[in-house]
Coordinates of N, CA, C and O in Angstrom, one line a residue:
F1 N 0.8 -1.2 0.0 CA 0.0 0.0 0.0 C 0.9 1.3 0.0 O 0.6 2.2 -0.7
E2 N 1.9 1.2 0.8 CA 2.8 2.4 0.9 C 3.5 2.6 -0.5 O 3.6 3.8 -0.9
L3 N 3.9 1.6 -1.1 CA 4.5 1.7 -2.4 C 3.5 2.3 -3.4 O 3.9 3.2 -4.2
E4 N 2.3 1.8 -3.4 CA 1.3 2.4 -4.3 C 1.1 3.9 -4.1 O 1.0 4.6 -5.0
E5 N 1.0 4.3 -2.8 CA 0.9 5.7 -2.5 C 2.0 6.5 -3.0 O 1.9 7.6 -3.6
T6 N 3.2 6.0 -2.8 CA 4.4 6.7 -3.3 C 4.4 6.9 -4.8 O 4.7 8.0 -5.3
V7 N 4.0 5.9 -5.5 CA 4.0 5.9 -7.0 C 2.8 6.8 -7.4 O 3.0 7.6 -8.4
R8 N 1.7 6.7 -6.8 CA 0.5 7.5 -7.2 C 0.8 9.0 -7.1 O 0.3 9.8 -7.9
H9 N 1.5 9.4 -6.0 CA 1.7 10.8 -5.8 C 2.9 11.3 -6.6 O 3.2 12.5 -6.6
G10 N 3.6 10.4 -7.3 CA 4.7 10.8 -8.2 C 6.0 11.0 -7.5 O 6.0 11.2 -6.2
V11 N 7.0 10.9 -8.2 CA 8.3 11.1 -7.7 C 8.8 12.5 -8.0 O 9.1 12.8 -9.2
A12 N 8.7 13.5 -7.0 CA 8.9 14.9 -7.3 C 10.4 15.2 -7.2 O 10.9 16.1 -7.9
G13 N 11.1 14.6 -6.3 CA 12.5 15.1 -6.1 C 13.4 13.9 -5.6 O 12.9 12.8 -5.6
P14 N 14.6 14.2 -5.3 CA 15.5 13.1 -4.9 C 15.1 12.4 -3.6 O 15.3 11.2 -3.5
E15 N 14.5 13.2 -2.7 CA 14.0 12.5 -1.5 C 12.9 11.5 -1.7 O 12.8 10.5 -1.1
Q16 N 12.0 11.9 -2.7 CA 10.9 11.0 -3.0 C 11.5 9.8 -3.8 O 11.0 8.7 -3.6
Q17 N 12.5 10.0 -4.6 CA 13.1 8.9 -5.3 C 13.8 7.9 -4.4 O 13.7 6.7 -4.5
G18 N 14.4 8.5 -3.3 CA 15.1 7.7 -2.3 C 14.0 6.9 -1.5 O 14.2 5.7 -1.2
L19 N 12.9 7.5 -1.2 CA 11.8 6.8 -0.5 C 11.3 5.7 -1.4 O 11.0 4.6 -0.9
L20 N 11.1 5.9 -2.6 CA 10.6 4.9 -3.5 C 11.6 3.7 -3.6 O 11.1 2.6 -3.6
E21 N 12.8 4.0 -3.7 CA 13.8 3.0 -3.8 C 13.9 2.1 -2.5 O 14.0 0.9 -2.5
Q22 N 13.7 2.8 -1.3 CA 13.7 2.1 -0.1 C 12.5 1.2 0.0 O 12.6 0.0 0.4
R23 N 11.3 1.6 -0.4 CA 10.1 0.8 -0.4 C 10.2 -0.4 -1.3 O 9.8 -1.5 -1.0
L24 N 10.8 -0.1 -2.5 CA 11.0 -1.2 -3.5 C 12.0 -2.3 -2.9 O 11.7 -3.5 -3.0
Q25 N 13.1 -1.8 -2.3 CA 14.0 -2.7 -1.7 C 13.3 -3.5 -0.5 O 13.6 -4.7 -0.4
A26 N 12.5 -2.9 0.3 CA 11.8 -3.6 1.4 C 10.9 -4.6 0.8 O 10.8 -5.8 1.3
L27 N 10.2 -4.3 -0.3 CA 9.3 -5.2 -0.9 C 10.0 -6.4 -1.5 O 9.6 -7.5 -1.3
M28 N 11.1 -6.1 -2.1 CA 11.9 -7.2 -2.7 C 12.5 -8.1 -1.6 O 12.5 -9.4 -1.8
A29 N 12.8 -7.6 -0.5 CA 13.3 -8.4 0.7 C 12.2 -9.3 1.2 O 12.4 -10.4 1.5
Q30 N 11.0 -8.7 1.3 CA 9.8 -9.5 1.7 C 9.5 -10.7 0.7 O 9.2 -11.8 1.1
I31 N 9.6 -10.4 -0.5 CA 9.4 -11.4 -1.6 C 10.4 -12.5 -1.5 O 10.1 -13.7 -1.5
R32 N 11.7 -12.1 -1.3 CA 12.8 -13.1 -1.1 C 12.5 -14.0 0.1 O 12.7 -15.2 0.1
Q33 N 12.1 -13.4 1.2 CA 11.9 -14.1 2.5 C 10.7 -15.1 2.2 O 10.7 -16.2 2.7
L34 N 9.7 -14.6 1.6 CA 8.5 -15.5 1.3 C 8.9 -16.6 0.4 O 8.5 -17.8 0.7
A35 N 9.7 -16.4 -0.6 CA 10.2 -17.5 -1.5 C 11.0 -18.5 -0.7 O 10.9 -19.7 -0.9
Q36 N 11.8 -18.1 0.3 CA 12.6 -19.0 1.1 C 11.7 -19.8 2.0 O 12.0 -21.0 2.2
Q37 N 10.6 -19.2 2.5 CA 9.7 -20.0 3.4 C 8.9 -21.0 2.6 O 8.4 -21.9 3.2
T38 N 8.7 -20.8 1.3 CA 7.9 -21.7 0.6 C 8.6 -22.9 0.1 O 8.0 -23.9 -0.4
E39 N 10.0 -22.9 0.1 CA 10.7 -24.1 -0.4 C 10.3 -25.4 0.2 O 10.2 -26.4 -0.5
P40 N 10.1 -25.5 1.5 CA 9.7 -26.8 2.1 C 8.3 -27.3 1.5 O 8.0 -28.5 1.6
L41 N 7.5 -26.4 1.0 CA 6.2 -26.7 0.5 C 6.2 -27.0 -1.0 O 5.1 -27.2 -1.6
E42 N 7.3 -27.1 -1.7 CA 7.3 -27.3 -3.1 C 6.7 -28.6 -3.5 O 6.1 -28.7 -4.6
D43 N 6.9 -29.7 -2.7 CA 6.3 -31.0 -3.1 C 4.9 -31.1 -2.7 O 4.3 -32.1 -3.0
L44 N 4.3 -30.1 -2.0 CA 2.9 -30.2 -1.6 C 2.0 -30.0 -2.8 O 2.2 -29.1 -3.6
K45 N 1.1 -31.0 -3.0 CA 0.2 -30.9 -4.1 C -1.3 -30.7 -3.6 O -1.8 -31.4 -2.8
V46 N -1.9 -29.6 -4.0 CA -3.3 -29.3 -3.6 C -4.1 -29.4 -4.8 O -3.9 -28.7 -5.9
P47 N -5.2 -30.1 -4.8 CA -6.1 -30.2 -5.9 C -6.7 -28.9 -6.3 O -7.1 -28.1 -5.5
V48 N -6.8 -28.6 -7.6 CA -7.3 -27.4 -8.1 C -8.8 -27.2 -7.7 O -9.2 -26.1 -7.3
H49 N -9.5 -28.3 -7.7 CA -10.9 -28.3 -7.3 C -11.1 -27.8 -5.8 O -12.0 -27.0 -5.5
M50 N -10.1 -28.2 -5.0 CA -10.2 -27.8 -3.6 C -9.9 -26.3 -3.5 O -10.6 -25.6 -2.7
L51 N -8.9 -25.8 -4.2 CA -8.6 -24.3 -4.2 C -9.8 -23.5 -4.7 O -10.2 -22.5 -4.1
R52 N -10.5 -24.0 -5.7 CA -11.7 -23.3 -6.2 C -12.8 -23.3 -5.1 O -13.5 -22.3 -4.9
Y53 N -13.0 -24.5 -4.5 CA -14.0 -24.6 -3.4 C -13.7 -23.6 -2.3 O -14.6 -23.0 -1.8
V54 N -12.5 -23.5 -1.9 CA -12.1 -22.6 -0.8 C -12.3 -21.2 -1.2 O -12.7 -20.3 -0.5
D55 N -11.9 -20.9 -2.5 CA -12.1 -19.5 -3.0 C -13.5 -19.1 -3.0 O -13.8 -17.9 -2.9
E56 N -14.4 -20.0 -3.2 CA -15.8 -19.7 -3.2 C -16.4 -19.7 -1.9 O -17.7 -19.6 -1.7
G57 N -15.6 -19.8 -0.8 CA -16.1 -19.7 0.5 C -16.3 -21.0 1.3 O -16.8 -21.0 2.4
G58 N -15.9 -22.1 0.7 CA -16.1 -23.4 1.4 C -14.9 -23.6 2.3 O -13.9 -22.9 2.3
F59 N -15.1 -24.6 3.2 CA -14.0 -25.0 4.1 C -13.3 -26.2 3.6 O -14.0 -27.1 3.1
P60 N -12.0 -26.3 3.8 CA -11.3 -27.5 3.4 C -11.8 -28.8 4.0 O -11.8 -29.8 3.3
D61 N -12.2 -28.8 5.2 CA -12.7 -30.0 5.9 C -14.0 -30.4 5.2 O -14.2 -31.6 5.0
Q62 N -14.8 -29.5 4.8 CA -16.1 -29.8 4.1 C -15.8 -30.4 2.8 O -16.4 -31.4 2.3
Y63 N -14.8 -29.9 2.1 CA -14.4 -30.4 0.8 C -13.9 -31.8 0.9 O -14.3 -32.7 0.1
T64 N -13.1 -32.1 2.0 CA -12.6 -33.4 2.2 C -13.7 -34.4 2.5 O -13.7 -35.5 1.9
A65 N -14.7 -34.0 3.3 CA -15.8 -34.9 3.6 C -16.6 -35.2 2.4 O -17.0 -36.3 2.1
E66 N -16.8 -34.2 1.5 CA -17.6 -34.4 0.3 C -16.9 -35.3 -0.7 O -17.5 -36.1 -1.3
A67 N -15.5 -35.1 -0.7 CA -14.7 -35.9 -1.6 C -14.8 -37.4 -1.2 O -14.9 -38.3 -2.0
F68 N -14.7 -37.6 0.1 CA -14.8 -39.0 0.6 C -16.2 -39.6 0.3 O -16.3 -40.7 0.0
K69 N -17.3 -38.8 0.5 CA -18.6 -39.3 0.2 C -18.7 -39.7 -1.3 O -19.3 -40.7 -1.6
T70 N -18.2 -38.8 -2.1 CA -18.2 -39.1 -3.6 C -17.4 -40.3 -3.9 O -17.9 -41.2 -4.7
A71 N -16.2 -40.4 -3.3 CA -15.4 -41.6 -3.6 C -16.1 -42.9 -3.1 O -16.0 -43.9 -3.7
L72 N -16.7 -42.8 -1.9 CA -17.5 -44.0 -1.4 C -18.6 -44.4 -2.3 O -18.8 -45.6 -2.6
G73 N -19.3 -43.4 -2.8 CA -20.4 -43.7 -3.8 C -19.8 -44.3 -5.1 O -20.4 -45.3 -5.6
D74 N -18.8 -43.8 -5.6 CA -18.1 -44.3 -6.8 C -17.6 -45.8 -6.5 O -17.7 -46.6 -7.4
N75 N -17.1 -46.0 -5.3 CA -16.6 -47.3 -4.9 C -17.7 -48.3 -4.9 O -17.6 -49.4 -5.4
Q76 N -18.8 -47.9 -4.3 CA -20.0 -48.8 -4.2 C -20.5 -49.1 -5.6 O -20.9 -50.3 -5.9
A77 N -20.5 -48.1 -6.5 CA -21.0 -48.4 -7.9 C -20.0 -49.4 -8.6 O -20.5 -50.3 -9.3
A78 N -18.7 -49.2 -8.4 CA -17.8 -50.1 -9.1 C -17.9 -51.5 -8.5 O -17.8 -52.5 -9.2
K79 N -18.1 -51.6 -7.2 CA -18.3 -52.9 -6.5 C -19.5 -53.6 -7.1 O -19.5 -54.8 -7.3
G80 N -20.6 -52.8 -7.3 CA -21.8 -53.4 -7.9 C -21.5 -53.9 -9.3 O -22.0 -55.0 -9.7
K81 N -20.8 -53.2 -10.1 CA -20.5 -53.6 -11.5 C -19.6 -54.9 -11.4 O -19.8 -55.8 -12.3
V82 N -18.6 -54.9 -10.6 CA -17.8 -56.1 -10.5 C -18.6 -57.3 -10.1 O -18.5 -58.4 -10.6
A83 N -19.5 -57.1 -9.1 CA -20.4 -58.2 -8.7 C -21.3 -58.7 -9.8 O -21.5 -59.9 -10.0
A84 N -21.8 -57.8 -10.6 CA -22.7 -58.1 -11.8 C -21.9 -58.9 -12.8 O -22.4 -59.9 -13.4
V85 N -20.7 -58.5 -13.1 CA -19.8 -59.2 -14.1 C -19.5 -60.6 -13.6 O -19.5 -61.6 -14.3
D86 N -19.2 -60.7 -12.3 CA -18.9 -62.0 -11.7 C -20.1 -62.9 -11.8 O -20.0 -64.1 -12.1
S87 N -21.2 -62.3 -11.5 CA -22.5 -63.1 -11.6 C -22.7 -63.6 -13.0 O -23.1 -64.8 -13.2
L88 N -22.5 -62.7 -14.0 CA -22.7 -63.1 -15.4 C -21.7 -64.2 -15.8 O -22.0 -65.1 -16.4
R89 N -20.5 -64.0 -15.3 CA -19.4 -65.0 -15.6 C -19.8 -66.4 -15.1 O -19.7 -67.4 -15.8
K90 N -20.3 -66.4 -13.8 CA -20.7 -67.7 -13.2 C -21.9 -68.3 -14.0 O -21.9 -69.5 -14.2
H91 N -22.8 -67.4 -14.4 CA -24.0 -67.9 -15.1 C -23.6 -68.5 -16.5 O -24.1 -69.6 -16.9
L92 N -22.7 -67.8 -17.2 CA -22.2 -68.3 -18.5 C -21.4 -69.6 -18.3 O -21.5 -70.5 -19.1
L93 N -20.6 -69.7 -17.2 CA -19.9 -71.0 -17.0 C -20.9 -72.1 -16.7 O -20.7 -73.3 -17.2
N94 N -21.9 -71.9 -16.0 CA -22.9 -72.9 -15.7 C -23.7 -73.3 -17.0 O -23.9 -74.5 -17.3
E95 N -24.0 -72.3 -17.8 CA -24.6 -72.6 -19.1 C -23.7 -73.4 -20.0 O -24.2 -74.4 -20.7
M96 N -22.5 -73.1 -20.0 CA -21.5 -73.8 -20.9 C -21.4 -75.3 -20.4 O -21.2 -76.2 -21.1
A97 N -21.3 -75.4 -19.0 CA -21.2 -76.8 -18.5 C -22.4 -77.6 -18.8 O -22.2 -78.9 -19.0
E98 N -23.6 -77.0 -18.9 CA -24.8 -77.8 -19.2 C -24.7 -78.2 -20.7 O -25.2 -79.3 -21.1
C99 N -24.3 -77.3 -21.6 CA -24.3 -77.5 -23.0 C -23.1 -78.4 -23.4 O -23.2 -79.2 -24.4
L100 N -22.0 -78.3 -22.8 CA -20.8 -79.1 -23.2 C -20.5 -80.1 -22.0 O -20.1 -79.7 -20.9
P101 N -20.8 -81.4 -22.3 CA -20.6 -82.3 -21.2 C -19.1 -82.6 -20.8 O -18.2 -82.4 -21.3

């Protein structure tokens, strides 16, 4: 904010130029410090859907709960499909056993 104010009011003289340079240097130091603090988090992967959910006002815990509910539903559907294919396989094997002695 201070940097914006300095630039908005213009650089009138050497003292203003010095003030602008000081604020730019302070901003660059803060950016360097922030970059150093983020290095341990480089391997952290956050789903884009979760970031959007949080940006829209949701809570990460709610997102996780909803993701688990969705995964559970998908898992149950897949389990049902596997059971149906297994049942069909058994039925076809029985039919083949009856037709082929």
